[in-house]
XYZ file of N, CA, C and O in Angstrom:
736
model
N 115.254 158.694 138.550
C 116.371 157.546 138.806
C 115.899 156.093 139.163
O 114.702 156.000 139.722
N 115.970 155.438 138.884
C 115.545 154.113 138.784
C 116.310 153.924 139.586
O 117.978 153.879 139.631
N 115.751 152.666 140.313
C 115.996 152.116 141.833
C 116.735 150.473 140.797
O 115.838 149.639 140.345
N 118.381 150.361 140.763
C 118.374 149.139 140.712
C 117.750 148.134 141.000
O 117.768 146.569 140.422
N 117.895 147.621 142.155
C 117.712 146.763 143.530
C 116.213 146.462 143.049
O 115.506 144.924 142.622
N 115.181 147.164 142.673
C 113.776 147.767 142.744
C 113.213 146.508 141.137
O 112.834 146.193 140.925
N 114.406 147.284 139.943
C 114.356 146.604 138.848
C 115.017 144.969 138.778
O 113.926 144.395 137.977
N 115.928 144.279 139.401
C 116.301 143.726 139.976
C 115.301 142.200 140.338
O 115.063 141.141 139.950
N 114.146 142.886 141.564
C 113.656 142.182 141.834
C 112.456 141.973 141.019
O 111.462 140.684 140.856
N 111.845 143.113 140.190
C 110.794 142.549 139.180
C 111.201 141.833 138.312
O 110.334 141.008 137.875
N 112.176 141.976 137.527
C 113.110 141.203 136.787
C 112.914 139.428 136.880
O 112.411 138.720 136.878
N 113.440 139.400 138.397
C 113.425 138.201 138.947
C 111.909 137.590 139.224
O 111.568 136.441 138.562
N 110.795 138.280 139.969
C 109.441 137.672 140.036
C 108.997 137.353 138.327
O 108.266 136.551 137.974
N 109.408 138.357 137.205
C 109.107 137.985 136.009
C 109.490 136.608 135.561
O 108.489 135.822 134.817
N 110.377 136.549 135.940
C 110.659 135.223 135.537
C 111.008 133.989 136.250
O 110.854 133.093 135.904
N 109.650 134.367 137.122
C 109.736 132.732 137.606
C 108.394 131.926 137.064
O 108.741 130.806 138.145
N 107.708 132.098 136.547
C 106.747 131.381 135.788
C 105.463 131.854 136.453
O 105.095 132.721 137.303
N 104.542 130.695 136.143
C 103.249 130.968 136.753
C 103.387 130.481 137.943
O 103.812 129.830 138.608
N 102.301 130.961 138.915
C 102.272 130.901 139.977
C 101.907 129.575 140.370
O 101.123 128.933 139.656
N 102.044 128.892 141.313
C 101.191 127.599 141.677
C 99.677 127.779 141.858
O 99.806 128.516 142.488
N 98.943 126.427 141.139
C 97.723 126.598 141.706
C 97.703 126.395 143.318
O 97.549 125.168 143.741
N 96.733 127.363 144.249
C 96.729 126.880 145.355
C 96.203 125.735 145.168
O 95.710 125.581 146.862
N 94.903 125.511 144.636
C 93.652 124.626 145.045
C 94.599 122.724 144.856
O 94.346 122.128 145.106
N 95.729 123.305 144.445
C 96.330 121.697 144.158
C 97.462 121.137 145.370
O 97.953 122.380 145.666
N 97.601 120.196 145.900
C 98.351 119.754 146.974
C 100.163 119.665 146.444
O 100.072 119.796 145.501
N 100.827 120.612 147.643
C 102.084 120.708 147.423
C 102.863 119.687 147.530
O 102.429 119.228 148.659
N 103.693 119.045 146.880
C 104.218 117.717 147.113
C 106.029 117.415 146.701
O 106.402 118.434 145.927
N 106.751 117.441 147.998
C 107.769 117.119 147.265
C 108.687 116.406 146.726
O 107.442 115.194 146.329
N 109.665 116.435 145.914
C 110.428 115.670 145.082
C 110.184 114.376 144.892
O 109.806 113.624 144.567
N 110.087 113.518 146.136
C 110.522 112.301 146.611
C 109.092 111.741 146.522
O 108.543 110.379 146.189
N 107.784 112.233 146.988
C 106.711 112.062 147.097
C 106.241 112.398 145.569
O 105.121 111.115 145.182
N 106.355 113.301 144.772
C 106.129 112.885 143.443
C 106.733 111.697 142.618
O 105.789 111.533 142.007
N 108.009 111.413 142.819
C 108.962 110.265 142.353
C 107.342 108.997 142.823
O 107.703 107.982 142.100
N 107.154 108.756 144.189
C 106.632 107.546 144.499
C 105.059 107.437 144.146
O 104.755 106.289 143.473
N 104.639 108.588 143.827
C 103.142 108.511 143.073
C 103.276 108.135 141.520
O 102.429 107.464 140.639
N 104.378 108.729 140.765
C 104.763 108.574 139.780
C 105.114 106.524 139.371
O 104.562 106.102 138.404
N 105.593 106.427 140.169
C 106.309 104.811 140.265
C 105.078 104.216 140.460
O 105.329 103.073 139.612
N 104.061 104.364 141.375
C 102.919 104.152 141.801
C 102.020 103.633 140.518
O 101.457 102.859 140.109
N 101.943 104.828 140.004
C 101.196 104.915 138.819
C 101.831 104.129 137.320
O 100.449 103.889 136.658
N 102.695 103.710 137.325
C 103.086 103.410 135.938
C 102.793 101.917 136.526
O 102.864 101.389 134.777
N 103.360 101.478 137.050
C 102.461 100.041 137.565
C 100.906 99.798 136.892
O 100.694 98.964 137.007
N 100.192 100.897 136.928
C 98.739 100.738 136.447
C 98.853 100.788 134.776
O 97.722 100.260 134.603
N 99.954 101.017 134.187
C 99.589 100.800 132.671
C 99.412 99.735 132.120
O 99.752 98.997 132.376
N 98.405 100.068 130.983
C 97.861 98.448 130.384
C 98.629 98.287 129.070
O 99.078 99.193 128.321
N 99.205 97.063 128.979
C 100.280 96.750 127.706
C 98.762 96.565 126.496
O 99.442 96.530 125.418
N 97.598 97.017 126.763
C 96.651 96.611 125.847
C 96.240 97.788 124.945
O 96.449 99.069 125.412
N 96.059 97.916 123.147
C 96.071 98.509 122.703
C 94.432 98.592 122.023
O 94.565 99.264 121.182
N 93.544 98.806 122.750
C 92.067 98.499 122.693
C 92.032 99.748 123.308
O 92.703 99.989 123.517
N 90.410 100.041 122.380
C 90.085 101.737 123.176
C 90.474 101.511 124.572
O 90.797 102.848 125.175
N 89.695 100.858 125.849
C 89.996 100.554 127.225
C 91.250 100.684 127.201
O 91.320 101.842 127.727
N 92.198 100.139 126.790
C 93.487 100.086 127.361
C 94.194 101.676 126.941
O 95.274 102.476 127.644
N 93.878 102.315 125.573
C 94.266 103.571 125.381
C 94.196 104.279 126.138
O 94.667 105.240 126.427
N 92.595 104.327 126.598
C 92.152 105.406 127.647
C 92.685 105.207 129.271
O 93.091 106.330 129.350
N 92.587 104.131 129.462
C 93.533 103.871 130.433
C 94.923 104.335 130.953
O 95.270 105.185 131.331
N 95.492 104.208 129.401
C 96.991 105.072 129.625
C 96.967 106.400 129.480
O 97.246 106.761 130.198
N 95.985 106.639 128.786
C 95.856 108.384 128.362
C 95.774 108.952 130.086
O 96.241 109.784 130.764
N 95.148 108.477 130.862
C 94.224 108.801 132.042
C 95.856 108.681 132.813
O 95.955 109.785 134.222
N 96.426 107.724 132.841
C 97.207 107.472 133.842
C 98.395 108.324 133.203
O 99.041 109.220 134.344
N 98.762 108.359 132.071
C 99.400 109.742 131.827
C 98.951 110.857 132.050
O 99.993 112.222 132.651
N 98.119 111.433 132.527
C 97.574 112.766 132.831
C 98.021 112.839 134.072
O 98.780 113.931 134.550
N 97.551 112.024 134.755
C 98.102 111.921 136.190
C 99.618 112.225 136.624
O 99.954 112.959 137.492
N 100.183 111.516 136.148
C 101.781 111.484 136.384
C 101.955 113.099 135.368
O 102.755 113.422 136.141
N 101.268 113.370 134.364
C 102.065 115.146 133.882
C 101.545 115.890 134.644
O 102.755 116.499 135.331
N 100.510 115.440 135.740
C 99.691 116.878 136.647
C 100.010 116.373 137.720
O 99.673 117.187 138.889
N 100.755 115.594 138.159
C 101.326 115.350 139.833
C 99.656 115.016 140.205
O 99.795 115.252 141.635
N 98.863 113.734 139.691
C 97.554 113.463 140.873
C 98.329 112.486 141.610
O 98.827 111.400 141.106
N 97.909 112.727 142.877
C 97.667 111.226 143.322
C 96.487 110.466 143.503
O 96.091 110.186 144.218
N 96.105 110.085 142.023
C 95.016 109.139 141.995
C 95.106 107.829 141.844
O 96.577 106.965 142.210
N 93.728 106.905 142.641
C 94.076 105.704 142.485
C 92.928 104.785 141.637
O 92.007 105.594 141.491
N 93.092 103.646 140.883
C 92.237 103.118 140.178
C 90.874 102.630 141.383
O 91.370 102.081 142.188
N 90.008 102.724 140.798
C 88.556 101.705 141.240
C 88.403 100.980 140.475
O 88.751 100.821 139.388
N 88.045 99.717 140.955
C 87.416 98.684 140.393
C 86.854 98.819 139.404
O 86.715 97.805 138.600
N 86.116 99.789 139.326
C 85.125 100.059 138.288
C 85.589 100.334 136.930
O 85.411 100.457 135.826
N 86.879 101.066 137.152
C 87.733 101.555 136.148
C 87.903 103.053 135.640
O 88.795 103.494 135.314
N 87.143 103.882 136.595
C 87.950 105.317 136.560
C 88.796 105.296 138.029
O 89.093 104.199 138.825
N 89.541 106.442 138.013
C 90.512 106.608 138.661
C 89.889 108.196 139.891
O 89.365 108.870 139.052
N 90.872 107.832 141.018
C 89.939 108.555 141.932
C 91.270 109.835 142.808
O 92.099 108.783 143.240
N 91.261 110.750 143.077
C 91.945 111.070 143.973
C 90.845 112.406 145.166
O 90.291 112.950 144.704
N 90.774 111.991 146.483
C 89.883 112.412 147.056
C 91.058 113.216 147.363
O 92.063 113.765 148.480
N 90.807 114.856 147.338
C 91.654 115.834 147.968
C 90.926 116.640 149.005
O 92.061 117.006 149.924
N 89.987 116.537 149.757
C 89.143 116.542 151.093
C 88.225 115.665 150.853
O 87.354 115.761 150.534
N 88.126 114.904 152.056
C 87.235 113.851 152.432
C 86.205 114.448 152.593
O 85.180 113.850 152.882
N 85.716 115.735 153.361
C 84.674 116.267 153.865
C 84.077 115.772 155.438
O 85.178 115.264 156.255
N 83.063 115.927 155.561
C 82.591 115.963 157.222
C 81.388 114.287 157.272
O 81.072 114.604 156.059
N 81.186 114.071 158.565
C 79.897 113.752 158.638
C 79.992 112.055 157.478
O 80.675 111.667 157.375
N 78.750 111.741 157.268
C 78.518 109.888 156.867
C 78.810 110.519 154.998
O 78.192 112.063 154.234
N 79.158 109.566 154.291
C 79.662 109.657 152.950
C 78.221 109.988 152.578
O 77.122 109.302 152.983
N 78.732 109.802 151.058
C 77.521 110.129 150.470
C 76.749 108.823 149.852
O 77.199 107.961 149.866
N 75.427 109.089 149.369
C 74.995 107.176 149.129
C 73.976 108.080 147.742
O 73.336 108.845 147.500
N 73.497 106.972 147.263
C 72.796 106.651 145.970
C 71.748 107.461 146.612
O 70.853 106.927 147.641
N 70.865 108.005 145.738
C 69.771 108.592 146.246
C 69.501 110.068 147.017
O 68.638 110.649 147.042
N 70.923 110.329 147.701
C 71.102 111.786 147.846
C 70.741 112.961 147.214
O 71.150 112.551 146.165
N 70.137 113.505 147.596
C 69.749 114.900 146.958
C 71.346 115.953 147.290
O 71.342 116.057 148.272
N 71.935 116.489 146.393
C 73.162 117.064 146.339
C 73.274 118.169 145.726
O 72.905 118.265 144.220
N 74.264 119.301 145.788
C 74.695 120.017 145.232
C 76.163 120.255 145.281
O 76.731 120.250 145.940
N 76.680 120.625 144.214
C 78.222 120.837 143.712
C 78.893 121.539 142.926
O 77.732 122.340 141.728
N 79.610 122.214 142.903
C 80.733 123.354 141.855
C 81.425 122.388 140.931
O 82.211 121.169 142.134
N 81.593 121.985 139.656
C 82.127 121.134 139.150
C 83.139 121.747 138.078
O 82.689 122.745 137.517
N 84.250 121.587 137.521
C 84.878 121.374 136.176
C 85.310 120.259 135.516
O 85.425 119.199 135.817
N 84.568 120.348 134.190
C 84.612 119.471 133.293
C 85.810 119.538 132.278
O 85.888 120.517 131.789
N 86.742 118.800 132.340
C 88.048 118.666 131.424
C 88.336 117.639 130.577
O 88.276 116.775 130.173
N 88.504 117.928 129.067
C 89.593 116.670 128.184
C 90.742 116.729 129.131
O 90.976 117.277 129.778
N 91.320 115.354 128.710
C 92.471 115.170 129.454
C 93.835 115.989 128.840
O 94.800 116.149 129.433
N 93.282 117.031 127.628
C 94.531 117.728 127.429
C 93.929 119.393 128.049
O 95.129 120.257 127.937
N 93.213 119.048 129.423
C 93.337 120.701 130.107
C 92.410 121.412 129.647
O 91.758 122.407 130.104
N 91.796 121.001 128.109
C 90.774 122.149 127.808
C 89.402 121.931 128.856
O 88.742 121.162 128.937
N 88.750 123.129 129.107
C 87.158 122.887 129.755
C 86.201 122.496 128.804
O 86.023 123.549 127.765
N 85.477 121.971 129.429
C 84.618 122.269 127.968
C 82.968 122.204 128.860
O 82.255 122.573 128.672
N 82.750 122.594 130.569
C 81.644 122.467 131.048
C 82.284 122.575 132.454
O 83.434 122.677 133.065
N 81.397 123.548 133.290
C 81.809 124.229 134.644
C 80.451 124.757 135.014
O 80.181 125.577 134.342
N 80.095 124.516 136.421
C 79.364 125.326 137.415
C 79.665 126.617 137.557
O 78.369 127.523 137.202
N 80.797 126.918 137.624
C 80.838 128.396 137.986
C 80.962 129.261 136.989
O 80.501 130.324 136.991
N 81.392 128.659 135.525
C 81.379 129.569 134.183
C 79.703 129.582 134.237
O 79.019 131.245 133.566
N 78.607 128.851 134.527
C 77.280 129.502 135.032
C 76.900 130.647 135.900
O 76.118 130.705 135.759
N 77.539 130.005 137.025
C 77.654 131.032 138.154
C 76.429 130.351 139.202
O 75.707 131.423 140.197
N 76.346 129.181 138.859
C 75.638 128.089 140.118
C 75.742 126.733 140.431
O 76.340 126.309 139.348
N 75.515 126.323 141.567
C 75.728 124.813 141.589
C 74.715 123.806 140.699
O 73.993 124.428 140.146
N 75.374 122.517 140.230
C 74.368 121.869 139.934
C 73.686 120.760 141.094
O 74.521 120.417 142.070
N 72.929 121.297 140.745
C 71.958 120.007 141.870
C 71.101 118.820 141.396
O 70.779 118.977 140.166
N 71.621 117.868 141.625
C 71.148 116.172 141.023
C 70.955 115.215 142.287
O 71.300 115.772 143.446
N 70.326 113.932 141.990
C 70.787 112.971 142.823
C 71.495 111.870 142.344
O 71.678 111.636 141.503
N 72.126 111.834 143.277
C 73.423 110.589 143.755
C 72.858 109.423 142.756
O 71.507 109.028 143.237
N 73.558 109.122 141.285
C 72.626 107.922 140.649
C 72.318 108.357 139.894
O 71.513 107.419 138.939
N 71.997 109.371 139.498
C 71.321 110.200 138.261
C 72.631 110.425 137.088
O 71.997 111.117 136.038
N 73.439 110.587 137.431
C 74.375 110.827 136.532
C 75.069 110.223 135.766
O 74.633 108.951 135.656
N 76.169 110.780 135.192
C 77.772 109.602 134.645
C 77.845 108.476 135.844
O 77.767 108.924 137.104
N 78.109 107.389 135.368
C 78.523 106.175 136.157
C 79.632 106.228 136.804
O 79.859 106.715 138.463
N 80.699 107.294 136.422
C 82.019 107.492 137.284
C 81.625 108.641 138.305
O 82.045 108.705 139.276
N 80.763 109.653 138.465
C 80.173 110.706 139.151
C 79.148 110.154 139.930
O 79.906 110.131 141.646
N 78.277 108.846 139.959
C 77.829 108.492 141.037
C 78.936 107.045 141.597
O 78.052 106.890 143.216
N 79.609 106.706 141.361
C 80.448 105.946 141.810
C 81.257 106.640 142.806
O 81.442 106.366 144.482
N 81.811 107.398 142.466
C 82.897 108.700 142.957
C 82.309 109.235 143.968
O 82.959 109.358 144.963
N 81.298 110.242 143.830
C 80.919 110.792 144.941
C 80.564 109.823 146.261
O 80.652 109.983 147.356
N 80.335 108.882 146.255
C 80.077 107.491 146.793
C 81.060 107.159 147.921
O 81.388 106.727 148.818
N 82.441 108.335 147.417
C 83.506 107.680 148.550
C 83.605 109.067 149.063
O 84.787 108.903 150.211
N 82.778 109.763 149.214
C 83.456 111.050 149.954
C 82.313 111.202 151.066
O 81.111 110.765 150.738
N 82.421 112.817 151.492
C 81.374 113.042 152.577
C 81.007 114.911 152.301
O 81.326 115.029 151.373
N 79.898 115.076 152.471
C 79.553 117.097 152.266
C 81.025 117.486 152.799
O 81.610 117.114 153.990
N 81.172 118.608 151.467
C 82.714 119.549 152.270
C 83.477 118.933 151.486
O 84.594 119.285 151.230
N 83.655 117.731 150.833
C 84.357 117.091 150.154
C 84.809 117.918 148.693
O 84.527 118.367 148.153
N 86.234 117.724 148.372
C 87.008 117.799 147.134
C 87.298 116.548 146.364
O 87.939 115.903 146.616
N 86.990 116.184 145.217
C 87.052 115.359 144.399
C 87.533 115.607 142.934
O 86.890 115.884 142.035
N 88.692 114.553 142.660
C 89.047 114.534 141.297
C 88.855 113.216 140.641
O 89.177 111.948 141.422
N 87.531 113.146 139.528
C 87.753 111.875 138.438
C 88.195 112.490 137.398
O 88.004 112.860 136.563
N 89.135 111.246 137.182
C 89.457 110.649 135.706
C 89.026 109.391 135.045
O 89.190 108.528 135.826
N 87.785 109.844 134.040
C 87.168 108.380 133.843
C 87.398 108.049 132.285
O 87.714 109.178 131.299
N 87.613 107.067 132.357
C 87.392 106.576 130.672
C 85.909 106.463 129.969
O 84.663 106.502 130.951
N 85.782 106.981 128.985
C 84.231 106.757 128.398
C 83.252 106.354 128.440
O 82.184 106.524 128.952
N 83.675 105.134 128.660
C 82.228 103.933 129.283
C 82.020 104.638 130.485
O 80.756 103.839 130.334
N 82.574 105.458 131.548
C 82.119 105.127 132.618
C 81.228 106.999 132.669
O 81.005 107.616 133.709
N 81.449 107.606 131.272
C 81.088 109.102 131.237
C 80.182 109.140 129.812
O 78.818 108.598 130.151
N 80.210 109.530 128.829
C 79.527 109.863 127.427
C 79.258 108.616 126.712
O 78.616 108.680 125.718
N 80.184 107.578 126.681
C 80.583 106.766 125.908
C 80.233 107.039 124.604
O 80.885 108.254 123.919
N 79.862 106.079 123.452
C 80.296 106.468 121.985
C 79.101 107.307 121.817
O 79.416 107.869 120.230
N 78.014 107.631 122.656
C 77.165 109.004 122.252
C 77.940 109.943 122.336
O 77.114 110.769 121.664
N 78.399 110.534 123.259
C 79.299 111.911 123.598
C 78.302 112.278 124.336
O 76.962 111.971 125.015
N 78.625 113.532 124.368
C 77.116 114.542 124.989
C 77.155 115.849 123.807
O 78.096 116.398 123.575
N 75.956 116.222 123.597
C 75.552 116.956 122.570
C 74.438 117.789 123.513
O 73.230 117.288 123.650
N 74.739 119.165 122.929
C 73.712 119.985 123.750
C 72.216 120.403 122.707
O 72.348 119.887 122.099
N 71.801 121.026 123.465
C 70.130 120.647 122.725
C 70.465 121.887 121.411
O 69.451 120.921 120.255
N 71.248 122.555 121.432
C 71.006 122.693 119.858
C 71.826 122.335 119.006
O 72.135 122.876 117.901
N 72.695 120.919 119.143
C 73.160 119.885 118.195
C 74.449 120.148 118.700
O 75.432 119.563 117.849
N 75.376 121.425 119.159
C 76.338 121.430 119.502
C 77.035 120.068 119.941
O 76.564 119.823 121.196
N 78.124 119.643 119.889
C 79.166 118.604 120.472
C 79.668 118.832 121.225
O 80.841 119.789 121.005
N 79.218 118.597 122.986
C 80.588 119.263 123.938
C 81.078 118.535 124.148
O 82.336 118.668 124.502
N 81.045 116.852 124.595
C 82.134 115.737 124.449
C 82.030 114.952 123.303
O 80.638 114.256 122.894
N 83.052 115.172 122.558
C 83.232 114.188 121.044
C 82.855 112.591 121.692
O 83.103 112.386 123.133
N 82.411 111.640 120.703
C 82.319 110.556 121.344
C 83.337 109.533 121.966
O 84.689 110.316 121.372
N 83.526 108.859 122.859
C 84.627 107.491 123.457
C 85.888 108.916 123.941
O 86.748 108.579 123.592
N 85.297 109.879 125.022
C 86.282 110.688 124.922
C 86.449 110.467 126.315
O 86.018 110.564 127.438
N 87.657 110.063 127.129
C 88.288 110.049 128.368
C 88.038 111.760 128.863
O 88.376 112.040 128.329
N 87.543 111.850 130.732
C 87.713 113.210 130.577
C 87.921 113.145 132.129
O 87.940 112.124 132.918
N 88.099 114.307 132.704
C 88.477 115.108 133.883
C 87.859 115.909 134.530
O 87.474 116.534 133.957
N 86.943 115.628 135.898
C 86.518 116.378 137.090
C 86.712 116.561 137.507
O 87.707 115.976 138.494
N 86.764 117.802 138.253
C 86.943 118.235 139.728
C 85.894 118.532 140.336
O 85.222 119.684 139.884
N 85.767 117.956 141.358
C 84.282 118.468 142.005
C 84.145 119.240 143.836
O 85.225 118.410 144.475
N 83.776 119.862 143.741
C 84.278 120.462 145.103
C 82.777 121.444 145.337
O 81.451 121.025 144.750
N 82.818 122.027 146.712
C 81.447 122.612 147.836
C 80.461 121.935 147.480
O 79.007 121.845 147.187
N 80.919 120.306 147.666
C 79.554 119.393 147.857
C 78.569 119.553 149.223
O 79.332 119.327 150.152
N 77.631 119.783 148.446
C 76.470 119.723 149.847
C 75.064 118.858 149.959
O 74.932 118.487 148.617
N 74.866 118.028 151.250
C 73.607 117.437 151.096
C 72.441 118.322 151.078
O 72.303 119.410 152.076
N 71.090 118.427 150.333
C 70.323 119.379 149.965
C 68.775 118.044 150.627
O 68.941 117.091 150.514
N 68.043 119.492 151.267
C 66.699 118.686 151.788
C 65.821 117.926 150.539
O 65.829 118.975 149.757
N 64.932 117.005 150.773
C 64.018 116.494 149.291
C 63.066 117.678 149.619
O 62.670 118.956 150.174
């Protein structure tokens, strides 16, 4: 004999859609509206490559409800957790977990996929990372949305085997987490 209450509960849970990503902050409707209104004012009337990429980044942020801010250098960032101690500086050797996505959400790279954190010196990577990382402290979580000029530019990113990982002039989104300063 089946329990109609149990069946109803299962059907209700199945119809609720995907679970909320627990890594994303929860925002109420008024907060989402305020973020959207602020970001709409950042849209560019320009139809050149830089203007189209800026608008694509802003639209991605609005669609995903990211609370990003425009940096003077041209990338957008959201500090999800500012971390502790002193801010990172150019020359610091750090390790991070990260995910790199195209603006459509498709992942093109990630450290977890390889099972190891990325280790590097701040200042040795793409400009958006070099600049954005100096806004946070060890332990931080940071989202960066960047135009191609501050990422891989007109060359794109090509793997050693010749495969194109990132096409030319592609704006990108990065989530950078578990930032730790390493000893030299």
